[in-house]
Structure formats: structure tokens, C-alpha cells
PDB file of C-alpha atoms and ligand atoms in Angstrom:
ATOM      1  CA  MET T   1     165.429  93.534 103.261  1.00 69.00           C
ATOM      2  CA  LYS T   2     165.275  93.100  99.516  1.00 80.00           C
ATOM      3  CA  LYS T   3     161.603  92.244  99.709  1.00 85.00           C
ATOM      4  CA  ARG T   4     160.972  95.491 101.415  1.00 87.00           C
ATOM      5  CA  LEU T   5     162.609  97.450  98.622  1.00 85.00           C
ATOM      6  CA  ILE T   6     160.549  95.634  96.028  1.00 85.00           C
ATOM      7  CA  TRP T   7     157.438  96.358  98.025  1.00 88.00           C
ATOM      8  CA  MET T   8     158.318 100.038  98.235  1.00 85.00           C
ATOM      9  CA  PHE T   9     158.924 100.100  94.518  1.00 83.00           C
ATOM     10  CA  LEU T  10     155.502  98.594  93.886  1.00 81.00           C
ATOM     11  CA  MET T  11     153.873 101.123  96.174  1.00 81.00           C
ATOM     12  CA  PHE T  12     155.641 103.860  94.286  1.00 78.00           C
ATOM     13  CA  LEU T  13     154.296 102.489  91.027  1.00 75.00           C
ATOM     14  CA  ALA T  14     150.797 102.186  92.391  1.00 75.00           C
ATOM     15  CA  LEU T  15     150.783 105.716  93.735  1.00 74.00           C
ATOM     16  CA  TRP T  16     152.424 107.532  90.865  1.00 71.00           C
ATOM     17  CA  ALA T  17     152.734 105.639  87.647  1.00 65.00           C
ATOM     18  CA  VAL T  18     149.398 103.868  87.526  1.00 58.00           C
ATOM     19  CA  PRO T  19     147.116 106.884  88.062  1.00 57.00           C
ATOM     20  CA  GLY T  20     149.220 108.649  85.444  1.00 54.00           C
ATOM     21  CA  LEU T  21     148.588 105.888  82.954  1.00 53.00           C
ATOM     22  CA  ALA T  22     144.953 105.619  83.891  1.00 53.00           C
ATOM     23  CA  ALA T  23     144.467 109.289  83.072  1.00 59.00           C
ATOM     24  CA  ASP T  24     145.735 108.394  79.616  1.00 72.00           C
ATOM     25  CA  LYS T  25     147.064 111.831  78.876  1.00 85.00           C
ATOM     26  CA  GLU T  26     150.203 112.542  76.984  1.00 92.00           C
ATOM     27  CA  ILE T  27     152.468 114.996  78.747  1.00 95.00           C
ATOM     28  CA  ASP T  28     154.971 117.315  77.126  1.00 96.00           C
ATOM     29  CA  LYS T  29     158.349 116.479  78.664  1.00 95.00           C
ATOM     30  CA  GLU T  30     159.690 119.988  78.414  1.00 95.00           C
ATOM     31  CA  THR T  31     156.840 121.827  80.116  1.00 97.00           C
ATOM     32  CA  GLY T  32     154.707 119.198  81.817  1.00 96.00           C
ATOM     33  CA  PHE T  33     151.657 120.414  79.891  1.00 96.00           C
ATOM     34  CA  VAL T  34     149.022 117.945  78.797  1.00 96.00           C
ATOM     35  CA  ILE T  35     149.209 117.570  75.024  1.00 96.00           C
ATOM     36  CA  ALA T  36     145.760 118.457  73.715  1.00 96.00           C
ATOM     37  CA  PRO T  37     144.251 121.018  71.332  1.00 96.00           C
ATOM     38  CA  GLY T  38     145.627 124.446  72.234  1.00 97.00           C
ATOM     39  CA  PHE T  39     148.769 123.044  73.799  1.00 97.00           C
ATOM     40  CA  GLU T  40     151.133 124.783  71.362  1.00 97.00           C
ATOM     41  CA  GLU T  41     149.493 128.154  71.960  1.00 98.00           C
ATOM     42  CA  VAL T  42     149.615 127.769  75.713  1.00 98.00           C
ATOM     43  CA  LYS T  43     153.212 126.618  75.631  1.00 98.00           C
ATOM     44  CA  LYS T  44     154.181 129.612  73.538  1.00 97.00           C
ATOM     45  CA  THR T  45     152.203 132.186  75.521  1.00 98.00           C
ATOM     46  CA  CYS T  46     152.268 131.001  79.090  1.00 98.00           C
ATOM     47  CA  THR T  47     155.905 130.078  79.642  1.00 97.00           C
ATOM     48  CA  VAL T  48     157.405 133.425  78.659  1.00 97.00           C
ATOM     49  CA  CYS T  49     157.433 134.923  82.154  1.00 97.00           C
ATOM     50  CA  HIS T  50     157.215 132.024  84.532  1.00 97.00           C
ATOM     51  CA  SER T  51     157.511 128.303  84.934  1.00 97.00           C
ATOM     52  CA  PRO T  52     154.760 126.202  83.350  1.00 97.00           C
ATOM     53  CA  MET T  53     154.348 124.747  86.827  1.00 96.00           C
ATOM     54  CA  LEU T  54     152.490 127.871  87.890  1.00 96.00           C
ATOM     55  CA  VAL T  55     149.937 126.905  85.275  1.00 97.00           C
ATOM     56  CA  THR T  56     149.872 123.148  85.815  1.00 96.00           C
ATOM     57  CA  GLN T  57     149.556 123.489  89.586  1.00 95.00           C
ATOM     58  CA  ASN T  58     146.403 125.514  89.225  1.00 95.00           C
ATOM     59  CA  LYS T  59     142.893 124.354  88.569  1.00 94.00           C
ATOM     60  CA  ALA T  60     139.993 126.535  87.603  1.00 95.00           C
ATOM     61  CA  ASN T  61     137.009 126.636  85.341  1.00 95.00           C
ATOM     62  CA  ARG T  62     137.014 128.870  82.289  1.00 96.00           C
ATOM     63  CA  GLU T  63     135.918 131.904  84.279  1.00 96.00           C
ATOM     64  CA  GLY T  64     138.620 131.358  86.839  1.00 96.00           C
ATOM     65  CA  TRP T  65     141.289 131.105  84.162  1.00 97.00           C
ATOM     66  CA  LEU T  66     139.980 134.251  82.495  1.00 97.00           C
ATOM     67  CA  GLU T  67     140.234 136.042  85.818  1.00 97.00           C
ATOM     68  CA  MET T  68     143.857 134.958  86.219  1.00 97.00           C
ATOM     69  CA  ILE T  69     144.664 136.176  82.725  1.00 98.00           C
ATOM     70  CA  ARG T  70     142.967 139.522  83.399  1.00 98.00           C
ATOM     71  CA  TRP T  71     144.838 139.812  86.682  1.00 97.00           C
ATOM     72  CA  MET T  72     148.160 139.188  84.935  1.00 97.00           C
ATOM     73  CA  GLN T  73     147.221 141.735  82.305  1.00 98.00           C
ATOM     74  CA  GLU T  74     146.404 144.327  84.938  1.00 97.00           C
ATOM     75  CA  LYS T  75     149.198 143.693  87.387  1.00 97.00           C
ATOM     76  CA  GLN T  76     151.902 141.575  85.796  1.00 97.00           C
ATOM     77  CA  GLY T  77     152.452 143.055  82.378  1.00 97.00           C
ATOM     78  CA  LEU T  78     150.755 140.361  80.345  1.00 97.00           C
ATOM     79  CA  TRP T  79     149.923 141.785  76.941  1.00 98.00           C
ATOM     80  CA  LYS T  80     146.459 141.771  75.375  1.00 97.00           C
ATOM     81  CA  LEU T  81     145.772 138.436  73.697  1.00 98.00           C
ATOM     82  CA  GLU T  82     143.962 138.254  70.376  1.00 98.00           C
ATOM     83  CA  PRO T  83     140.393 137.030  71.054  1.00 97.00           C
ATOM     84  CA  GLU T  84     140.917 133.908  68.976  1.00 98.00           C
ATOM     85  CA  LEU T  85     144.115 133.034  70.783  1.00 98.00           C
ATOM     86  CA  GLU T  86     142.556 133.823  74.144  1.00 98.00           C
ATOM     87  CA  ASN T  87     139.643 131.508  73.377  1.00 98.00           C
ATOM     88  CA  THR T  88     141.941 128.682  72.362  1.00 98.00           C
ATOM     89  CA  ILE T  89     143.958 129.123  75.543  1.00 98.00           C
ATOM     90  CA  LEU T  90     140.870 129.249  77.755  1.00 98.00           C
ATOM     91  CA  ASP T  91     139.396 126.148  76.106  1.00 97.00           C
ATOM     92  CA  TYR T  92     142.621 124.285  76.673  1.00 97.00           C
ATOM     93  CA  LEU T  93     142.978 125.376  80.301  1.00 97.00           C
ATOM     94  CA  ALA T  94     139.374 124.695  81.247  1.00 96.00           C
ATOM     95  CA  ALA T  95     139.470 121.273  79.587  1.00 95.00           C
ATOM     96  CA  ASN T  96     142.810 120.116  80.960  1.00 96.00           C
ATOM     97  CA  TYR T  97     143.207 122.102  84.165  1.00 95.00           C
ATOM     98  CA  GLY T  98     139.629 122.362  85.267  1.00 93.00           C
ATOM     99  CA  PRO T  99     138.272 121.633  88.724  1.00 88.00           C
ATOM    100  CA  THR T 100     137.647 117.942  88.128  1.00 70.00           C
ATOM    101  CA  ALA T 101     136.538 115.543  90.814  1.00 47.00           C
ATOM    102  CA  VAL T 102     139.475 113.260  90.033  1.00 54.00           C
ATOM    103  CA  TYR T 103     141.955 115.552  91.718  1.00 51.00           C
ATOM    104  CA  ARG T 104     139.889 116.251  94.757  1.00 53.00           C
ATOM    105  CA  ARG T 105     139.541 114.082  97.773  1.00 58.00           C
ATOM    106  CA  ALA T 106     136.063 113.514  99.116  1.00 60.00           C
ATOM    107  CA  PRO T 107     135.007 115.964 101.811  1.00 61.00           C
ATOM    108  CA  LEU T 108     136.010 114.837 105.274  1.00 66.00           C
ATOM    109  CA  GLN T 109     133.161 113.549 107.350  1.00 70.00           C
ATOM    110  CA  VAL T 110     133.740 115.309 110.589  1.00 72.00           C
ATOM    111  CA  GLU T 111     131.458 114.851 113.527  1.00 77.00           C
ATOM    112  CA  PHE T 112     131.636 117.395 116.242  1.00 74.00           C
ATOM    113  CA  PRO T 113     130.895 116.365 119.818  1.00 76.00           C
ATOM    114  CA  GLU T 114     127.686 117.909 121.068  1.00 71.00           C
TER     115      GLU T 114
HETATM  116  C1  HEC S 201     154.018 139.036  80.890  1.00 61.25           C
HETATM  117  C2  HEC S 201     154.393 137.937  81.762  1.00 61.25           C
HETATM  118  C3  HEC S 201     153.408 136.788  81.940  1.00 61.25           C
HETATM  119  C4  HEC S 201     152.878 135.984  80.970  1.00 61.25           C
HETATM  120  C5  HEC S 201     153.133 135.988  79.476  1.00 61.25           C
HETATM  121  C6  HEC S 201     152.023 135.032  81.668  1.00 61.25           C
HETATM  122  N1  HEC S 201     152.068 135.268  83.018  1.00 61.25           N
HETATM  123 FE1  HEC S 201     151.178 134.160  84.460  1.00 61.25          FE
HETATM  124  N2  HEC S 201     152.022 135.328  85.889  1.00 61.25           N
HETATM  125  C7  HEC S 201     152.893 136.370  85.665  1.00 61.25           C
HETATM  126  C8  HEC S 201     153.424 136.846  86.918  1.00 61.25           C
HETATM  127  C9  HEC S 201     154.444 137.949  87.087  1.00 61.25           C
HETATM  128  C10 HEC S 201     152.834 136.032  87.911  1.00 61.25           C
HETATM  129  C11 HEC S 201     153.071 136.086  89.415  1.00 61.25           C
HETATM  130  C12 HEC S 201     154.245 135.163  89.640  1.00 61.25           C
HETATM  131  C13 HEC S 201     154.540 134.943  91.070  1.00 61.25           C
HETATM  132  O1  HEC S 201     153.696 135.200  91.920  1.00 61.25           O
HETATM  133  O2  HEC S 201     155.667 134.456  91.318  1.00 61.25           O
HETATM  134  C14 HEC S 201     151.961 135.092  87.242  1.00 61.25           C
HETATM  135  C15 HEC S 201     151.221 134.119  87.890  1.00 61.25           C
HETATM  136  C16 HEC S 201     150.449 133.169  87.245  1.00 61.25           C
HETATM  137  C17 HEC S 201     149.645 132.178  87.914  1.00 61.25           C
HETATM  138  C18 HEC S 201     149.517 131.988  89.419  1.00 61.25           C
HETATM  139  C19 HEC S 201     148.347 132.825  89.848  1.00 61.25           C
HETATM  140  C20 HEC S 201     148.078 132.656  91.314  1.00 61.25           C
HETATM  141  O3  HEC S 201     146.946 133.001  91.710  1.00 61.25           O
HETATM  142  O4  HEC S 201     148.943 132.204  92.054  1.00 61.25           O
HETATM  143  C21 HEC S 201     149.037 131.442  86.966  1.00 61.25           C
HETATM  144  C22 HEC S 201     148.071 130.304  87.163  1.00 61.25           C
HETATM  145  C23 HEC S 201     149.452 131.976  85.694  1.00 61.25           C
HETATM  146  N3  HEC S 201     150.322 133.019  85.908  1.00 61.25           N
HETATM  147  C24 HEC S 201     149.011 131.500  84.480  1.00 61.25           C
HETATM  148  C25 HEC S 201     149.395 132.018  83.246  1.00 61.25           C
HETATM  149  C26 HEC S 201     148.845 131.586  81.987  1.00 61.25           C
HETATM  150  C27 HEC S 201     147.769 130.512  81.822  1.00 61.25           C
HETATM  151  C28 HEC S 201     149.464 132.299  81.026  1.00 61.25           C
HETATM  152  C29 HEC S 201     149.225 132.238  79.535  1.00 61.25           C
HETATM  153  C30 HEC S 201     147.957 132.745  79.092  1.00 61.25           C
HETATM  154  C31 HEC S 201     150.428 133.191  81.687  1.00 61.25           C
HETATM  155  N4  HEC S 201     150.327 133.000  83.033  1.00 61.25           N
HETATM  156  C32 HEC S 201     151.262 134.064  81.029  1.00 61.25           C
HETATM  157  C33 HEC S 201     153.249 136.887  84.439  1.00 61.25           C
HETATM  158  C34 HEC S 201     152.921 136.336  83.209  1.00 61.25           C
END
């Protein structure tokens, strides 16, 4: 019985803790944001209206992030961002929340019967 618990604990570590360490990214405890250049600006700007999780759950390239910002500006009352600030934010988002292969599973190989 005990062995089983230890085994489960190890599985937990393997599934959660190890990939986290392997990614070698420092995470802000308060927001869950990756700490990297632009982090302060994003933390200040992007947690005013909603949870940082809305940001961290998303992945997009720079264009995609720009679209989301424009959408929030049009529909959700996000104010105009100074170009310099906007650039910093976009650089940060594209670098740390981009569509990287790491987070995606390989495409399923499905064979359809003929
Ligand atoms: C003025 C308020 C406001 C600010 C500031 C703001 N947002 Fe939003 N954002 C919203 C609202 C409102 C929604 C829709 C929330 C919902 O659907 O529950 C949203 C949704 C989102 C979504 C989800 C979009 C989707 O397609 O589901 C993302 C991602 C996001 N925001 C990122 C950001 C980022 C990055 C910043 C900083 C540049 C930011 N937000 C700053 C108001 C804001």
C-alpha cells in the first residue's frame, strides 16, 4: 500500500515537477508569469482587468497577441498602449507564450478504413 503511494508520488514528480525544471524558467509566484524581459510591464498592464491565467493559458505568435490586444481595445475597454510599451509586451508574449512545439503533442496518426 505504501509502495503504491510512493510510486504515485514519483509519477506526480515526473509529470509535473521535472518538465517544469527542464524548462528552466523562473515563474512569478503571484501571477504565474514567466520572469523574463518585459515581465514587469506585462504584470502591470495585463492583470488590471482579469486573471493572469487568461494570458498564461494562451499561446500565439506576435501577430496573434497583437490581434488579442486590438480586440480588447475595440471591445473590452483596453486603453491605447504607448508604442514602446506595446512592443515590450508583444516581445515578451511572443517569446514566452508563443506557439512552441514543446507544448504541442505530435499530430495523431489516424488511418481511416477504405
Ligand atoms: C481594460 C481591461 C483589460 C486589460 C487591461 C487587459 N485585458 Fe485582456 N481581456 C479583457 C476582457 C474584458 C477579456 C474577456 C474576458 C472574458 O472573456 O472573461 C479579456 C480577455 C483576454 C484574453 C482571452 C482572449 C480569448 O480569446 O479568450 C487574453 C489572452 C487577454 N485578455 C490578454 C491580455 C493581455 C496580454 C493584456 C495586457 C496587454 C490584457 N489582456 C489586458 C480586458 C482587459
